[in-house]
Amino acid sequence: MAAIRFWHSVRFKLLLVSLTLLGIPLAGYRFIEETEQFLRDAQDQALQTTAASVANLMHAYDDAFTGVAKPGSILTFRNLYAHALSEPPQIDGYRDEWLHYDDNFAVLRSVDESLVARVFVGVHDRYLYLLIGVRDASVDYGENGDAVDIALATADGELQRFRVQPQAPGWVSARPLRSADFAEETIPVDSPIRGEWQGANDGYTLELRLPRSMLGDRLSLRFYDSSSRQLLASGHMYPVDALGRIVQRSAQLSDVLTDVTPPATRVWVTDHQGLVLASAGRLDANAPLSADQARMPWFIQELILAVLPHDAEAEIDLPADRTQLFVRPVSDALSGRPNSLRRRPPHGNAVVVSAAVPIRSSDGVKGAVLVEQTTNAILSIQNLALQRLFGVTLLFFAVTSLGLLAFASLLASRITRLRDQVERAVSHDGRIIGRMQGMHGRDEIGDLGRSFASVLDRLHEYNHYLEAMASRLAHELRTPLAVVRSSLDNADLAADSERHTYLERARDGAARLERILQRLREASGLEQALHQAELETFDLAALLRHQVDSLRMALPTCTLRLDSGDEPILMHGVPDLVSQALDKLVANAVDFHKPGSVITVHCSADSLAVRIGVANSGPPLPNDIDIFQSMTSLRHGQHDEPHLGLGLYLVRLIVEFHGGSVIARNTDDGVELAMTLPRTP
């Protein structure tokens, strides 16, 4: 049959129709992509301009900045950030009241990180509070034990140094130092700096309170580990100008930022170490919905959010109370390079765009300005465009769907006509009673109709042959049988010397013809017998024992062995048919077994099925022949009995009637034929 050209096939026609749908997502995606790119570039440029303007404004407030940035300075903690506390903490040496400030601790580490200090500075009313957590494998007390040194500048610019070196955990008071040298002894006079020292699982915790009246704006801390003789400091302990600063948010800078910050924008100003000096404005991480979009179903809103591009480079949270900024734009700006970043907050569906520029002085970079803004404006524009695009898409899909529906209806009607022709050509009992009309279509359906017509024609011819074969074969066999019998009758009148031989040959031929006819009738009548059979529950083990005993008597020259056990095997089926199938299997084994060898009948069962196998020693089965097909025989004239290849075919019919399966396989020394029958078909 000629191959169908691709441009005539149904696939090609459906492909042509479906290609129209590609224009919708491609056009929408291209529109969104170009719009988003244009608006993003414009927003980045606007934020850079705003940040540069704020940086220029900060030149008038040099006093608020603590110095200039040096290589790696953002990674040190010479300056300590003082947080405004809502209420005074209880001085008890425990961190319970400070847990919500955990992200704002300054961390100092030794080179090998065997000594780590976490410092938090808080301010409330007339006092400055220090919470110090030190990780130290071994904490020693006494005059030569671990210690914490404090260096501060008074309001008059005088340098004062103190040491906390307790004899044991508990209430402590800092004592003045004679000099900045650690080996110098303390002056045995208590100071107003007091607190609580408590041991911890991994070191110790020190909580101190300092009167603000004795403090200027400089403070440095130094930690001494007596066991390793290591020193860890937040900054220099002398001279007074080298001490670290106490950094606080500047109310003056915050007021200035509030006046210049655009709506829906947040502005940060940091010193040269990234410590926040001021901030203003707020961000809304959730994109607002337009009135039209708010009325749209929720699944359409989710679809729009899924389609919109959110190309954030990182997921970073910058809460409003953040005291130090480590994000990439700020670190780049403190190095003198303006930069921007697109980040996604942990909560919200908008991307935050951040732009940072350096604040320069004559000595270098003294700070940075970070301006943040969400992409909510871009999202609103994209949402509006998507709403309009959604309406066009619905119209496009409606028109296209109607076209596809009409085309599918045409295909369905052709397939229905093909089905009706096939049903009219075949009767309920499977006989071919008519012929199909050829279909002229050049696609797959037309080719399928022509194939059906060709197949039905061949089946009609084959069924006609099968229907005529039985009567024709009976006629052909009955005629020679009558001739043989009449010859036998006439042989009685022949001479005595020829009569015996003549009679024996005639009787053998007649018997052979009768057996052929009987086996043909058996095969043709088995299907009808299967339809009329009645199922019953019986003991298969008892049936096998009885059957094998009968076969032993009928086949005295063969040795049969039964391997089934003594336990009863109950199954639901037709015992006569199972017995007939076993006879056929044993007869096949007898025909092919080696003389003197044993034919084994074995039976095994589980809760679901029963397996009956007959094994014999003999020639193996060829791999390319299905011996359970009708008219299949491997005997090549070496037997006197007629064999039409129907025995194992009948076994297959019986097994399939019971809902089982039959298999033939070669063993090490012969062949095994086995049938598996379900215990409850």
XYZ file of C-alpha atoms in Angstrom:
681
model
C 0.000 0.000 0.000
C 1.416 3.399 -0.996
C 2.812 5.576 1.763
C 0.854 8.707 2.650
C 2.560 11.950 1.748
C 3.183 14.101 4.794
C 1.282 17.092 3.427
C -1.768 14.855 2.948
C -1.687 13.449 6.501
C -3.926 14.390 9.418
C -0.838 15.288 11.455
C 0.132 17.950 8.921
C -3.371 19.409 8.915
C -3.539 19.542 12.726
C -0.061 21.040 12.789
C -1.144 23.837 10.474
C -4.124 24.622 12.689
C -2.172 24.443 15.964
C 0.589 26.735 14.679
C -1.798 29.660 15.009
C -1.763 29.189 18.799
C 1.973 29.828 18.977
C 1.477 33.492 18.175
C -0.272 34.163 21.488
C 2.440 33.180 24.022
C 5.274 34.339 21.772
C 3.833 37.803 21.257
C 2.906 38.163 24.938
C 6.267 36.988 26.202
C 8.155 39.246 23.793
C 6.073 42.240 24.812
C 6.584 41.596 28.521
C 10.291 40.976 28.093
C 10.954 44.190 26.168
C 8.771 46.292 28.448
C 10.352 44.920 31.602
C 13.880 45.440 30.262
C 13.167 49.042 29.301
C 11.548 49.878 32.641
C 14.260 48.109 34.610
C 17.025 50.078 32.908
C 15.133 53.298 33.520
C 14.615 52.434 37.193
C 18.289 51.532 37.696
C 19.361 54.831 36.176
C 16.873 56.795 38.275
C 18.052 55.148 41.504
C 21.686 55.821 40.660
C 20.812 59.483 40.070
C 18.924 59.699 43.379
C 21.777 58.060 45.278
C 24.315 60.442 43.722
C 22.175 63.432 44.705
C 21.951 62.256 48.322
C 25.712 61.607 48.382
C 26.373 65.181 47.255
C 24.034 66.418 49.976
C 26.016 64.497 52.632
C 29.140 66.607 51.981
C 27.625 69.253 54.243
C 27.564 66.861 57.222
C 31.179 65.711 57.575
C 30.936 65.666 61.360
C 28.489 62.741 61.232
C 31.030 60.469 59.550
C 33.692 58.579 61.466
C 36.546 58.367 58.998
C 37.425 57.120 55.550
C 37.339 53.612 54.130
C 40.563 51.647 53.904
C 41.143 48.269 52.217
C 39.326 45.633 54.272
C 38.037 48.138 56.808
C 34.444 47.044 56.364
C 35.410 43.648 57.732
C 36.734 45.046 61.049
C 34.807 46.351 64.054
C 36.833 49.296 65.268
C 33.608 51.271 65.515
C 30.853 49.908 67.730
C 27.232 50.594 66.935
C 25.067 51.776 69.841
C 21.453 50.619 69.563
C 18.626 52.542 71.168
C 16.938 50.279 73.738
C 13.246 50.571 74.510
C 13.829 49.681 78.185
C 16.847 49.083 80.428
C 18.005 45.454 80.577
C 18.460 43.566 83.804
C 22.166 43.163 84.556
C 22.381 39.448 85.299
C 24.932 38.082 82.830
C 22.371 36.232 80.740
C 21.331 36.854 77.133
C 17.597 36.221 77.433
C 16.680 39.905 77.041
C 19.021 40.345 74.058
C 17.917 37.490 71.816
C 15.947 39.659 69.375
C 19.152 41.667 68.724
C 21.080 38.550 67.758
C 21.634 39.655 64.136
C 23.152 42.986 65.234
C 26.071 41.693 67.301
C 29.584 42.702 66.275
C 31.784 39.604 65.951
C 35.551 39.542 66.606
C 37.623 36.469 65.766
C 41.214 35.463 66.338
C 43.212 34.137 63.402
C 42.629 30.492 64.312
C 39.111 31.312 65.639
C 39.936 29.725 68.979
C 38.865 33.003 70.588
C 35.639 34.614 69.359
C 33.856 37.586 70.927
C 30.345 38.825 70.144
C 29.624 42.398 71.285
C 26.367 44.308 71.485
C 26.162 47.963 72.564
C 22.874 49.467 73.715
C 21.882 52.899 74.997
C 19.008 53.759 77.299
C 18.533 56.941 79.300
C 21.742 57.719 81.267
C 23.577 54.451 80.667
C 25.387 52.557 77.952
C 25.065 48.765 78.164
C 27.494 46.141 76.892
C 26.660 42.492 76.348
C 29.781 40.465 75.584
C 29.773 36.774 74.759
C 33.205 35.132 74.486
C 33.777 31.666 73.101
C 36.791 30.240 74.886
C 37.622 26.584 75.438
C 39.127 27.297 78.873
C 38.061 30.157 81.169
C 40.467 31.035 83.995
C 39.755 33.305 86.972
C 41.970 35.267 89.341
C 44.810 37.731 88.924
C 46.307 35.812 86.020
C 42.981 34.761 84.551
C 40.941 35.893 81.563
C 40.187 39.597 81.357
C 38.289 42.247 79.392
C 39.867 45.703 78.980
C 37.894 48.863 78.245
C 39.432 52.001 76.748
C 37.237 55.090 76.419
C 37.453 58.775 75.782
C 35.631 61.082 78.153
C 33.570 64.042 77.031
C 36.707 66.189 77.561
C 38.792 63.921 75.315
C 40.694 62.273 78.169
C 41.761 58.620 77.761
C 40.656 56.234 80.511
C 41.316 52.493 80.690
C 39.634 49.822 82.825
C 39.910 46.072 83.305
C 37.378 43.427 84.299
C 39.227 40.385 85.714
C 36.984 38.531 88.165
C 38.063 36.130 90.842
C 34.960 34.029 90.146
C 31.687 34.331 88.234
C 29.260 36.867 89.605
C 29.026 40.627 90.171
C 32.061 42.480 88.844
C 33.428 46.028 88.809
C 35.955 47.408 86.337
C 39.185 48.720 87.843
C 41.282 51.487 86.306
C 44.518 50.536 84.514
C 47.760 52.370 85.067
C 48.592 52.281 81.348
C 47.546 50.654 78.112
C 50.136 47.902 78.536
C 48.359 44.676 79.379
C 51.041 43.684 81.876
C 50.356 46.739 84.006
C 48.487 46.200 87.219
C 45.104 47.668 87.952
C 44.495 50.347 90.509
C 42.560 48.756 93.389
C 39.724 51.241 93.109
C 36.251 50.372 91.893
C 34.803 52.374 89.008
C 31.212 53.196 87.984
C 31.525 50.452 85.330
C 29.796 47.441 86.839
C 28.111 44.297 85.684
C 27.726 40.535 85.892
C 30.119 37.796 84.675
C 28.585 34.372 84.083
C 30.122 31.200 82.760
C 28.688 29.522 79.674
C 29.020 26.128 78.014
C 31.516 27.464 75.471
C 33.068 30.376 77.379
C 31.555 33.230 79.370
C 29.068 36.093 79.144
C 29.756 39.575 80.514
C 27.037 42.208 80.907
C 28.211 45.732 81.820
C 26.631 49.127 82.504
C 28.560 52.374 81.901
C 27.330 55.862 82.853
C 27.051 57.983 79.723
C 28.359 60.943 81.697
C 31.859 59.450 81.687
C 31.794 58.677 77.960
C 32.548 60.689 74.913
C 32.195 59.132 71.479
C 35.101 56.663 71.517
C 35.289 53.122 72.910
C 37.558 50.101 72.364
C 37.446 46.623 73.883
C 40.237 44.093 74.337
C 39.876 40.435 75.366
C 42.611 38.358 76.952
C 42.689 34.539 77.052
C 45.144 33.446 79.744
C 45.370 29.811 78.633
C 46.436 30.614 75.044
C 47.851 34.086 75.867
C 45.879 35.567 72.963
C 44.654 39.154 72.702
C 41.598 40.112 70.671
C 40.632 43.794 70.334
C 37.919 45.819 68.648
C 40.404 48.662 68.104
C 43.511 50.353 69.434
C 43.657 51.013 73.175
C 45.713 54.227 72.819
C 46.174 57.028 71.964
C 42.747 58.499 72.371
C 42.405 59.409 68.669
C 43.016 55.751 67.703
C 40.129 54.357 69.731
C 37.070 53.097 67.943
C 34.028 55.298 67.760
C 30.600 54.742 69.227
C 28.309 55.063 66.243
C 24.627 55.956 66.587
C 21.908 56.881 64.167
C 22.020 60.589 63.461
C 18.700 62.337 63.978
C 19.964 65.240 61.891
C 20.791 63.012 58.902
C 17.507 61.131 59.285
C 15.575 64.422 59.056
C 17.507 65.390 55.935
C 16.852 62.003 54.305
C 13.158 62.191 55.158
C 12.892 65.474 53.242
C 14.603 64.163 50.083
C 13.397 60.538 49.955
C 10.885 59.897 47.115
C 7.665 57.972 47.852
C 7.904 54.158 48.047
C 11.684 54.473 48.370
C 14.094 53.737 51.202
C 17.452 55.500 51.567
C 20.354 54.405 53.788
C 23.500 56.328 54.699
C 26.439 54.366 56.149
C 29.874 55.267 57.420
C 33.097 53.892 55.953
C 32.529 50.546 57.693
C 28.955 50.072 56.502
C 27.446 51.071 59.860
C 24.080 52.749 59.377
C 24.112 56.449 60.261
C 20.590 57.226 59.042
C 17.722 55.829 57.010
C 14.377 57.065 55.765
C 11.406 55.840 53.780
C 9.811 52.416 53.545
C 9.272 49.663 51.011
C 6.134 47.720 50.215
C 7.255 44.261 49.147
C 3.786 43.322 47.876
C 2.737 44.629 44.484
C -0.644 46.414 44.575
C -3.492 45.093 42.472
C -5.376 47.322 40.105
C -9.158 47.540 40.446
C -9.663 45.465 37.290
C -7.155 42.854 38.376
C -8.641 42.633 41.868
C -11.919 41.538 40.275
C -10.180 38.787 38.295
C -10.305 35.172 39.576
C -7.462 34.210 41.877
C -6.053 31.606 39.500
C -5.701 34.221 36.758
C -3.872 36.519 39.193
C -1.518 33.657 40.076
C -0.991 32.987 36.368
C -0.008 36.614 35.768
C 2.467 36.529 38.670
C 3.967 33.311 37.314
C 4.409 34.773 33.821
C 6.037 38.013 34.982
C 9.851 37.822 34.967
C 11.419 38.101 38.456
C 15.142 38.067 37.799
C 16.378 38.752 41.326
C 20.073 38.064 41.834
C 19.712 37.071 45.493
C 17.238 36.676 48.337
C 18.254 39.209 50.999
C 16.269 40.723 53.831
C 17.145 44.257 54.982
C 14.918 45.099 57.962
C 14.490 48.752 58.858
C 16.445 48.315 62.125
C 19.529 46.909 60.389
C 22.686 48.493 61.836
C 25.295 47.410 59.328
C 24.936 46.719 55.609
C 26.986 43.924 54.085
C 25.144 43.729 50.757
C 27.258 43.829 47.624
C 26.378 47.343 46.361
C 27.437 48.899 49.680
C 30.760 47.064 49.833
C 31.467 48.057 46.223
C 30.542 51.681 46.922
C 32.855 51.793 49.956
C 35.571 50.599 47.599
C 34.795 53.530 45.315
C 32.669 51.697 42.712
C 28.956 52.510 42.295
C 26.891 49.364 41.821
C 23.349 48.016 41.898
C 21.642 44.781 42.925
C 18.259 43.203 42.358
C 17.171 41.159 45.356
C 14.022 39.436 46.541
C 12.840 39.799 50.148
C 11.780 36.569 51.878
C 8.193 37.873 51.921
C 6.447 39.585 49.032
C 6.167 39.171 45.291
C 8.129 42.237 44.142
C 11.837 42.506 43.416
C 13.805 45.201 45.288
C 16.286 47.212 43.218
C 19.219 48.606 45.230
C 21.721 51.207 43.990
C 24.713 52.382 46.030
C 27.219 55.191 45.418
C 30.216 56.301 47.511
C 30.308 59.460 49.612
C 33.719 60.916 48.902
C 35.880 63.346 50.804
C 39.315 64.769 50.185
C 40.835 61.857 52.134
C 38.868 59.073 50.426
C 35.495 57.351 50.740
C 33.852 58.275 54.029
C 30.561 56.424 53.534
C 27.943 55.185 51.112
C 24.365 55.940 50.099
C 22.052 53.007 49.347
C 18.736 53.730 47.629
C 16.118 50.973 47.395
C 12.893 50.738 45.478
C 10.584 47.863 44.626
C 9.516 46.925 41.122
C 5.861 47.467 42.050
C 5.484 50.241 39.463
C 6.855 47.964 36.774
C 4.611 45.155 37.952
C 1.565 47.416 37.793
C 2.317 48.379 34.195
C 2.930 44.757 33.271
C -0.252 43.670 35.023
C -2.264 46.199 33.026
C -0.680 45.029 29.789
C -1.312 41.407 30.688
C -4.960 42.128 31.431
C -5.400 43.560 27.957
C -3.388 40.743 26.455
C -5.525 38.257 28.355
C -8.683 39.587 26.706
C -7.149 39.318 23.245
C -5.912 35.836 24.107
C -9.391 34.698 25.127
C -10.838 35.929 21.829
C -8.027 34.301 19.885
C -8.480 31.004 21.696
C -12.254 31.088 21.188
C -11.930 31.542 17.419
C -9.188 28.942 17.157
C -11.099 26.474 19.329
C -14.154 26.774 17.093
C -11.987 26.039 14.081
C -10.439 23.027 15.771
C -13.879 21.843 16.877
C -15.192 22.004 13.319
C -12.166 20.164 11.984
C -12.401 17.527 14.736
C -16.111 17.047 13.943
C -15.236 16.373 10.317
C -12.677 13.773 11.347
C -15.117 12.187 13.805
C -17.826 11.843 11.132
C -15.402 10.092 8.774
C -14.272 7.709 11.510
C -17.910 7.017 12.441
C -18.763 6.130 8.835
C -15.782 3.786 8.747
C -16.926 2.087 11.963
C -20.474 1.651 10.636
C -19.216 0.012 7.449
C -17.096 -2.447 9.439
C -20.020 -3.371 11.707
C -22.340 -3.932 8.719
C -19.766 -6.190 7.035
C -19.412 -8.547 10.041
C -22.277 -10.498 11.608
C -22.760 -10.981 15.342
C -21.280 -14.503 15.149
C -18.157 -13.257 13.370
C -19.013 -14.233 9.796
C -18.214 -11.857 6.952
C -21.576 -11.005 5.351
C -20.703 -7.965 3.253
C -17.970 -5.829 1.824
C -16.773 -2.321 2.584
C -16.877 0.498 0.120
C -13.506 1.990 -0.673
C -12.648 5.419 0.798
C -11.108 8.004 -1.496
C -9.356 10.179 1.092
C -5.590 10.411 0.764
C -4.878 10.870 4.482
C -4.550 8.308 7.305
C -8.304 7.769 7.647
C -8.670 6.989 3.949
C -5.704 4.634 4.165
C -7.250 2.977 7.238
C -10.549 2.436 5.390
C -8.775 0.830 2.445
C -6.797 -1.403 4.825
C -10.014 -2.515 6.566
C -11.588 -3.313 3.200
C -8.574 -5.390 2.185
C -8.503 -7.251 5.511
C -12.239 -7.999 5.378
C -11.884 -9.345 1.845
C -9.144 -11.718 2.942
C -11.137 -12.766 6.026
C -14.182 -13.398 3.840
C -12.179 -15.724 1.628
C -10.617 -17.496 4.606
C -13.941 -17.955 6.422
C -15.446 -19.359 3.243
C -12.577 -21.833 3.105
C -13.045 -22.849 6.755
C -16.796 -23.272 6.390
C -16.407 -25.496 3.364
C -13.436 -27.460 4.732
C -15.342 -29.563 7.265
C -17.971 -30.802 4.853
C -15.437 -31.223 2.072
C -13.056 -33.171 4.293
C -15.848 -35.369 5.619
C -16.925 -36.098 2.073
C -13.385 -36.873 0.982
C -12.806 -39.227 3.913
C -16.187 -40.895 3.808
C -15.782 -42.009 0.177
C -12.478 -43.931 0.618
C -13.843 -45.368 3.855
C -16.811 -46.821 1.952
C -14.460 -48.178 -0.669
C -12.267 -49.828 1.975
C -15.213 -51.416 3.690
C -16.703 -52.693 0.422
C -13.292 -54.139 -0.423
C -13.272 -55.967 2.865
C -16.665 -57.392 2.123
C -15.533 -58.583 -1.290
C -12.300 -59.961 0.174
C -14.290 -62.762 1.709
C -14.661 -64.169 -1.784
C -10.922 -63.965 -2.542
C -8.463 -66.807 -2.306
C -7.346 -67.824 1.154
C -3.702 -67.003 0.461
C -4.452 -63.340 -0.329
C -7.404 -62.750 1.900
C -5.583 -62.186 5.195
C -3.129 -59.604 3.907
C -5.798 -57.778 1.973
C -8.129 -57.635 4.921
C -5.461 -56.349 7.332
C -4.466 -53.528 5.043
C -8.038 -52.510 4.433
C -8.867 -52.504 8.118
C -5.738 -50.465 8.961
C -6.603 -47.891 6.363
C -10.197 -47.701 7.526
C -9.138 -47.280 11.131
C -6.708 -44.558 10.137
C -9.362 -42.666 8.224
C -11.773 -42.952 11.118
C -9.207 -41.582 13.582
C -8.501 -38.624 11.312
C -12.190 -37.879 11.058
C -12.637 -38.282 14.804
C -9.826 -35.849 15.620
C -11.172 -33.255 13.228
C -14.582 -33.543 14.831
C -13.018 -33.315 18.272
C -11.247 -30.078 17.384
C -14.279 -28.484 15.765
C -16.610 -29.475 18.581
C -14.398 -28.437 21.485
C -15.356 -24.746 21.342
C -19.043 -25.590 21.566
C -18.311 -27.989 24.437
C -16.462 -25.233 26.279
C -19.490 -22.915 26.055
C -21.730 -25.646 27.476
C -19.362 -26.750 30.249
C -20.390 -26.177 33.873
C -17.784 -25.228 36.455
C -17.528 -27.063 39.740
C -15.181 -27.336 42.689
C -13.073 -30.504 42.736
C -9.904 -31.968 44.241
C -7.222 -31.637 41.588
C -4.743 -33.782 43.518
C -7.184 -36.712 43.608
C -7.950 -36.218 39.912
C -4.249 -36.358 39.057
C -3.665 -39.514 41.093
C -6.607 -41.253 39.446
C -5.592 -40.044 35.976
C -1.949 -41.103 36.317
C -2.984 -44.533 37.641
C -5.233 -45.002 34.607
C -2.457 -43.918 32.247
C -0.038 -46.371 33.839
C -2.446 -49.200 33.059
C -3.007 -47.917 29.504
C 0.727 -47.423 28.872
C 2.463 -50.424 30.409
C 5.669 -49.799 28.430
C 6.129 -46.299 29.868
C 7.184 -45.266 33.361
C 5.060 -42.447 34.811
C 5.889 -40.675 38.063
C 3.523 -38.333 39.903
C 4.897 -35.575 42.122
C 1.976 -33.768 43.770
C 1.999 -34.430 47.507
C -0.809 -35.840 49.624
C -2.616 -32.596 50.471
C -5.897 -31.941 48.598
C -5.838 -29.139 46.020
C -9.259 -27.586 45.548
C -9.972 -25.595 42.405
C -12.976 -24.361 40.465
C -13.224 -25.679 36.907
C -14.307 -28.549 34.672
C -12.595 -31.775 35.801
C -13.276 -33.623 32.530
C -11.587 -30.902 30.504
C -8.594 -30.781 32.868
C -8.320 -34.563 32.584
C -8.486 -34.313 28.792
C -5.731 -31.690 28.750
C -3.537 -33.886 30.956
C -4.109 -36.820 28.575
C -2.907 -34.689 25.655
C 0.226 -33.593 27.532
C 1.107 -37.139 28.574
C 0.415 -38.447 25.051
C 2.787 -35.842 23.647
C 5.444 -36.829 26.210
C 5.021 -40.519 25.346
C 5.549 -39.809 21.638
C 8.800 -37.922 22.202
C 10.379 -39.507 25.277
C 13.501 -41.632 25.168
C 12.771 -45.322 25.564
C 13.307 -46.401 29.144
C 13.207 -42.857 30.560
C 10.722 -41.610 33.153
C 7.843 -39.260 32.333
C 7.211 -36.985 35.317
C 3.879 -35.366 36.135
C 4.288 -32.731 38.859
C 1.803 -30.386 40.437
C 2.338 -27.357 42.677
C -0.162 -24.860 44.029
C -0.402 -21.612 45.955
C -3.367 -19.568 47.093
C -4.038 -18.214 43.603
C -3.066 -20.769 40.971
C -2.131 -24.374 40.229
C 0.740 -25.439 37.968
C 0.687 -28.866 36.265
C 3.779 -29.876 34.318
C 4.697 -32.950 32.279
C 8.431 -33.480 31.658
C 10.141 -36.061 29.503
C 13.631 -36.809 28.255
C 13.997 -36.328 24.536
C 14.895 -33.961 21.709
C 14.627 -30.232 22.471
C 12.030 -27.929 20.972
C 13.040 -25.567 18.165
C 12.943 -21.886 19.113
C 10.924 -20.659 16.141
C 7.810 -22.865 16.432
C 4.740 -22.373 18.621
C 3.643 -25.943 19.229
C 0.324 -24.827 20.741
C -0.918 -23.434 17.422
C -3.433 -25.361 15.367
C -2.103 -27.833 12.748
C 1.429 -27.743 14.234
C 3.338 -31.031 14.528
C 7.004 -31.921 14.897
C 6.520 -35.559 13.895
C 8.096 -36.390 10.569
C 6.552 -39.656 9.552
C 8.168 -41.781 12.211
C 4.803 -42.678 13.810
C 2.081 -44.892 12.392
C -0.709 -42.951 14.075
C -2.129 -39.947 12.210
C -1.199 -36.632 13.755
C -2.812 -33.430 12.599
C -1.153 -31.174 15.202
C -4.375 -30.643 17.159
C -3.534 -32.204 20.544
C -1.593 -29.342 22.108
C -3.910 -26.844 20.403
C -6.789 -28.420 22.326
C -4.741 -28.124 25.531
C -4.356 -24.390 24.897
C -8.104 -23.967 24.336
C -8.910 -25.773 27.586
C -6.372 -23.780 29.596
C -7.533 -20.441 28.152
C -11.135 -21.407 28.937
C -10.096 -21.704 32.597
C -8.307 -18.330 32.421
C -4.820 -19.838 32.602
C -1.727 -20.078 30.449
C 0.375 -22.829 28.905
C 4.101 -22.893 28.223
C 6.671 -25.197 26.652
C 10.348 -25.024 27.567
C 13.502 -27.031 27.088
C 15.110 -28.622 30.137
C 18.596 -30.009 30.623
C 17.693 -33.424 29.199
C 14.378 -32.894 27.468
C 11.188 -30.856 27.371
C 8.591 -29.712 29.888
C 5.041 -28.689 29.000
C 3.210 -26.911 31.806
C -0.195 -25.342 32.260
C -1.059 -22.817 34.960
C -4.702 -22.706 36.048
C -6.251 -20.191 38.465
C -7.964 -21.818 41.409
C -10.958 -19.508 40.946
C -11.359 -18.434 37.279
